Amino acid sequence: MDSVEQIELANSLYPVAASQNHAGHTLALEQIVHRFGEMIALKDINLNIRPGEFVSLLGPSGCGKTTLLRIISGFLKPSSGQIRIDGQPVVELSPNQRGVGIVFQNYALFPHMTVWDNVAYGLRAKRVPNGKVNTKVGEMLELVQLGHLAKRYPSELSGGQQQRVAIARALAVEPKLMLLDEPFSALDKNLRLDMQIEIRRLLSKQGVTAILVTHDQEEAMSMSDRIAVMSQGEIHQFDAPSQIYDQPGTLFVSTFVGTCNLLPAKVIGRDAAGCLVQVAGGRLLVAPQPSLQGEELLLAIRPENLRIQTQPSTHRLAGTVELCLPLGSVMVYEVQIALDTKIKVTQPRIPGIPPFEPGDDIYLELVAPQACSLFPAQT
Ligand SMILES: Nc1ncnc2c1ncn2[C@@H]1O[C@H](COP(=O)(O)OP(=O)(O)OP(=O)(O)O)[C@@H](O)[C@H]1O
Ligand SMILES: [Mg+2]
């Protein structure tokens, strides 16, 4: 962030025109395109976010998450496209006119101000009367459970506490939208989990519409109402976490979220029950895939969606156990199903029942015909 942005950030944290209404606000992104010189950072982003919804932008480094967040906040003007908050176009508005609160990875607290003054800053900038400022700051500090540390300076707080101050400061002015860019990445694992739960609880309680940028799929899965999975400036899928996981819309989503085995596949028959698919090691019956034609396909199967059997059958893949790893509650097997093809299979570990061993000949079946996805091989 450059210094101009720092100042804009400070302004936007304390929007002059902040809403007095705590019920969530809608956000619509319409055909957002952004170019940095020749490079197209965002291709054609369309997104409709509901009031009070918690949405994550999830994707690998460089896919455009921060660029999109900066565009929503008003720090960056898109090359083209429109943004609407509650239906009103805001592309021409500056950050402080949009009523957007932002929390960054580094919290960006004012180091020379106490916790209390940090949280009060935006209200004072709006010339809210002193009595009201005191009530609001008190409420906010209670909300983030930091009332007892009000007189401390940021340098006297832990990372998690600083982050809670940053959140209280952003929420104090009642923003229409809360934008969070990787706010947990500086925290250690345990604290991160606590803060994820805490922030989700706080924002739900306030009914604030929120957008979280993250490249951590578990974080996105556990916190979000819906996730927008991004790659190379495009949104591949915008759906509830379970949909993203169970019914990935593209090959990229299936491999970026969770673990997937990818097997070259051919559809060799179809009927109402589904598609008969030939892969190395045998045939599987998968759910109907009306849109897919052609020979060059990839079958994506999550390791936990295969079940190991000891007997052959029509819709099972024959294989040999190569490796077994006990991982607490599950066993992870690597199974060879052809000379050059190994796949991973996870099974619950049941006390008293011995696991399979390397060299065992086994047969793999799908737990359900819907428990896999087919994609064109050239995507
Ligand atoms: N000011 C800029 N000038 C030129 N290119 C930029 C600028 N900001 C970002 N980019 C490029 O735009 C693309 C998207 O960057 P962005 O920061 O949005 O990615 P990101 O998804 O937030 O990644 P990360 O997870 O690493 O933070 C990248 O290729 C990046 O190099
Ligand atoms: Mg980023």
Tab-separated table of N, CA, C and O in Angstrom, residues 4-55:
chain	number	residue	atom	x	y	z
A	4	VAL	N	-0.668	7.321	-0.323
A	4	VAL	CA	-1.986	7.853	-0.687
A	4	VAL	C	-3.061	6.861	-0.269
A	4	VAL	O	-4.107	7.217	0.292
A	5	GLU	N	-2.761	5.575	-0.510
A	5	GLU	CA	-3.732	4.552	-0.127
A	5	GLU	C	-3.912	4.492	1.380
A	5	GLU	O	-5.012	4.265	1.862
A	6	GLN	N	-2.805	4.679	2.103
A	6	GLN	CA	-2.899	4.661	3.574
A	6	GLN	C	-3.892	5.727	4.045
A	6	GLN	O	-4.711	5.483	4.916
A	7	ILE	N	-3.781	6.903	3.405
A	7	ILE	CA	-4.667	8.000	3.806
A	7	ILE	C	-6.106	7.687	3.407
A	7	ILE	O	-7.040	7.830	4.187
A	8	GLU	N	-6.241	7.183	2.177
A	8	GLU	CA	-7.575	6.813	1.710
A	8	GLU	C	-8.153	5.749	2.633
A	8	GLU	O	-9.337	5.749	2.946
A	9	LEU	N	-7.264	4.839	3.072
A	9	LEU	CA	-7.698	3.775	3.964
A	9	LEU	C	-8.258	4.372	5.251
A	9	LEU	O	-9.352	4.028	5.695
A	10	ALA	N	-7.492	5.298	5.820
A	10	ALA	CA	-7.935	5.924	7.062
A	10	ALA	C	-9.299	6.581	6.850
A	10	ALA	O	-10.216	6.426	7.653
A	11	ASN	N	-9.452	7.258	5.699
A	11	ASN	CA	-10.741	7.894	5.420
A	11	ASN	C	-11.851	6.863	5.294
A	11	ASN	O	-12.950	7.047	5.803
A	12	SER	N	-11.517	5.773	4.597
A	12	SER	CA	-12.584	4.821	4.315
A	12	SER	C	-12.995	4.061	5.563
A	12	SER	O	-14.104	3.558	5.663
A	13	LEU	N	-12.073	3.960	6.513
A	13	LEU	CA	-12.438	3.288	7.756
A	13	LEU	C	-13.482	4.099	8.513
A	13	LEU	O	-14.193	3.593	9.352
A	14	TYR	N	-13.551	5.354	8.179
A	14	TYR	CA	-14.462	6.240	8.917
A	14	TYR	C	-15.325	6.998	7.942
A	14	TYR	O	-15.226	8.207	7.789
A	15	PRO	N	-16.157	6.282	7.198
A	15	PRO	CA	-16.923	6.953	6.158
A	15	PRO	C	-17.858	8.010	6.736
A	15	PRO	O	-18.510	7.775	7.743
A	16	VAL	N	-17.866	9.162	6.058
A	16	VAL	CA	-18.711	10.268	6.501
A	16	VAL	C	-20.181	9.898	6.347
A	16	VAL	O	-21.006	10.216	7.182
A	17	ALA	N	-20.457	9.165	5.238
A	17	ALA	CA	-21.859	8.870	4.949
A	17	ALA	C	-22.244	7.470	5.424
A	17	ALA	O	-23.019	6.782	4.790
A	18	ALA	N	-21.665	7.031	6.527
A	18	ALA	CA	-21.958	5.673	6.984
A	18	ALA	C	-23.443	5.503	7.286
A	18	ALA	O	-24.105	6.403	7.759
A	19	SER	N	-23.922	4.310	6.984
A	19	SER	CA	-25.331	4.032	7.218
A	19	SER	C	-25.614	3.905	8.708
A	19	SER	O	-24.798	3.450	9.471
A	20	GLN	N	-26.804	4.275	9.062
A	20	GLN	CA	-27.212	4.078	10.457
A	20	GLN	C	-27.911	2.736	10.616
A	20	GLN	O	-28.284	2.351	11.703
A	21	ASN	N	-28.073	2.064	9.496
A	21	ASN	CA	-28.867	0.836	9.501
A	21	ASN	C	-27.944	-0.375	9.570
A	21	ASN	O	-27.077	-0.554	8.748
A	22	HIS	N	-28.155	-1.232	10.574
A	22	HIS	CA	-27.291	-2.376	10.739
A	22	HIS	C	-27.673	-3.561	9.874
A	22	HIS	O	-26.913	-4.501	9.763
A	23	ALA	N	-28.908	-3.538	9.313
A	23	ALA	CA	-29.271	-4.659	8.468
A	23	ALA	C	-28.338	-4.655	7.265
A	23	ALA	O	-27.983	-3.595	6.771
A	24	GLY	N	-27.936	-5.843	6.792
A	24	GLY	CA	-26.918	-5.921	5.743
A	24	GLY	C	-27.327	-5.230	4.462
A	24	GLY	O	-28.503	-4.973	4.205
A	25	HIS	N	-26.328	-4.923	3.662
A	25	HIS	CA	-26.542	-4.242	2.386
A	25	HIS	C	-26.132	-5.157	1.249
A	25	HIS	O	-25.299	-6.036	1.429
A	26	THR	N	-26.713	-4.919	0.052
A	26	THR	CA	-26.352	-5.759	-1.087
A	26	THR	C	-25.169	-5.159	-1.830
A	26	THR	O	-24.959	-3.943	-1.805
A	27	LEU	N	-24.418	-6.031	-2.492
A	27	LEU	CA	-23.325	-5.583	-3.351
A	27	LEU	C	-23.446	-6.317	-4.681
A	27	LEU	O	-23.601	-7.534	-4.704
A	28	ALA	N	-23.413	-5.552	-5.769
A	28	ALA	CA	-23.419	-6.184	-7.088
A	28	ALA	C	-22.187	-5.732	-7.864
A	28	ALA	O	-21.892	-4.536	-7.908
A	29	LEU	N	-21.468	-6.695	-8.421
A	29	LEU	CA	-20.349	-6.382	-9.316
A	29	LEU	C	-20.801	-6.752	-10.722
A	29	LEU	O	-21.267	-7.867	-10.956
A	30	GLU	N	-20.705	-5.789	-11.641
A	30	GLU	CA	-21.216	-6.010	-12.990
A	30	GLU	C	-20.106	-5.825	-14.016
A	30	GLU	O	-19.587	-4.723	-14.189
A	31	GLN	N	-19.761	-6.907	-14.654
A	31	GLN	CA	-18.790	-6.904	-15.772
A	31	GLN	C	-17.521	-6.121	-15.442
A	31	GLN	O	-17.077	-5.279	-16.233
A	32	ILE	N	-16.961	-6.423	-14.275
A	32	ILE	CA	-15.744	-5.718	-13.875
A	32	ILE	C	-14.537	-6.266	-14.635
A	32	ILE	O	-14.266	-7.469	-14.618
A	33	VAL	N	-13.852	-5.361	-15.312
A	33	VAL	CA	-12.606	-5.699	-16.013
A	33	VAL	C	-11.540	-4.780	-15.465
A	33	VAL	O	-11.799	-3.591	-15.237
A	34	HIS	N	-10.344	-5.333	-15.208
A	34	HIS	CA	-9.249	-4.436	-14.840
A	34	HIS	C	-7.943	-4.816	-15.517
A	34	HIS	O	-7.544	-5.966	-15.514
A	35	ARG	N	-7.305	-3.814	-16.102
A	35	ARG	CA	-6.000	-4.011	-16.759
A	35	ARG	C	-4.938	-3.215	-16.034
A	35	ARG	O	-5.165	-2.067	-15.657
A	36	PHE	N	-3.787	-3.857	-15.842
A	36	PHE	CA	-2.585	-3.115	-15.436
A	36	PHE	C	-1.714	-3.073	-16.683
A	36	PHE	O	-1.058	-4.067	-16.997
A	37	GLY	N	-1.721	-1.979	-17.428
A	37	GLY	CA	-1.000	-1.934	-18.702
A	37	GLY	C	-1.577	-2.987	-19.637
A	37	GLY	O	-2.779	-3.017	-19.890
A	38	GLU	N	-0.711	-3.877	-20.107
A	38	GLU	CA	-1.140	-4.924	-21.038
A	38	GLU	C	-1.829	-6.084	-20.316
A	38	GLU	O	-2.579	-6.840	-20.912
A	39	MET	N	-1.508	-6.203	-19.012
A	39	MET	CA	-1.933	-7.387	-18.265
A	39	MET	C	-3.391	-7.256	-17.822
A	39	MET	O	-3.763	-6.258	-17.213
A	40	ILE	N	-4.184	-8.264	-18.147
A	40	ILE	CA	-5.583	-8.241	-17.695
A	40	ILE	C	-5.662	-8.945	-16.351
A	40	ILE	O	-5.503	-10.159	-16.267
A	41	ALA	N	-5.889	-8.180	-15.288
A	41	ALA	CA	-5.903	-8.758	-13.934
A	41	ALA	C	-7.281	-9.307	-13.579
A	41	ALA	O	-7.387	-10.278	-12.846
A	42	LEU	N	-8.344	-8.668	-14.102
A	42	LEU	CA	-9.707	-9.160	-13.869
A	42	LEU	C	-10.429	-9.183	-15.203
A	42	LEU	O	-10.418	-8.191	-15.940
A	43	LYS	N	-11.092	-10.324	-15.517
A	43	LYS	CA	-11.585	-10.484	-16.883
A	43	LYS	C	-13.040	-10.068	-17.069
A	43	LYS	O	-13.361	-9.321	-17.952
A	44	ASP	N	-13.938	-10.566	-16.294
A	44	ASP	CA	-15.348	-10.193	-16.468
A	44	ASP	C	-16.052	-10.674	-15.215
A	44	ASP	O	-16.695	-11.704	-15.206
A	45	ILE	N	-15.899	-9.892	-14.161
A	45	ILE	CA	-16.362	-10.346	-12.853
A	45	ILE	C	-17.802	-9.899	-12.627
A	45	ILE	O	-18.114	-8.713	-12.686
A	46	ASN	N	-18.666	-10.873	-12.386
A	46	ASN	CA	-20.062	-10.603	-12.052
A	46	ASN	C	-20.391	-11.341	-10.764
A	46	ASN	O	-20.145	-12.540	-10.661
A	47	LEU	N	-20.925	-10.596	-9.793
A	47	LEU	CA	-21.166	-11.205	-8.490
A	47	LEU	C	-22.319	-10.462	-7.830
A	47	LEU	O	-22.356	-9.232	-7.862
A	48	ASN	N	-23.263	-11.208	-7.283
A	48	ASN	CA	-24.359	-10.571	-6.531
A	48	ASN	C	-24.328	-11.080	-5.106
A	48	ASN	O	-24.545	-12.264	-4.868
A	49	ILE	N	-24.059	-10.189	-4.172
A	49	ILE	CA	-23.920	-10.579	-2.777
A	49	ILE	C	-25.128	-10.086	-2.000
A	49	ILE	O	-25.557	-8.940	-2.135
A	50	ARG	N	-25.682	-10.998	-1.193
A	50	ARG	CA	-26.947	-10.709	-0.482
A	50	ARG	C	-26.698	-9.933	0.801
A	50	ARG	O	-25.600	-9.978	1.348
A	51	PRO	N	-27.754	-9.296	1.323
A	51	PRO	CA	-27.596	-8.545	2.576
A	51	PRO	C	-27.128	-9.472	3.697
A	51	PRO	O	-27.675	-10.562	3.872
A	52	GLY	N	-26.101	-9.055	4.422
A	52	GLY	CA	-25.636	-9.820	5.580
A	52	GLY	C	-24.848	-11.061	5.239
A	52	GLY	O	-24.464	-11.818	6.125
A	53	GLU	N	-24.591	-11.262	3.958
A	53	GLU	CA	-23.889	-12.483	3.558
A	53	GLU	C	-22.391	-12.374	3.848
A	53	GLU	O	-21.814	-11.296	3.769
A	54	PHE	N	-21.777	-13.511	4.172
A	54	PHE	CA	-20.324	-13.575	4.348
A	54	PHE	C	-19.762	-14.351	3.161
A	54	PHE	O	-19.997	-15.543	3.015
A	55	VAL	N	-19.018	-13.646	2.317
A	55	VAL	CA	-18.510	-14.231	1.072
A	55	VAL	C	-16.986	-14.236	1.098
A	55	VAL	O	-16.368	-13.259	1.526
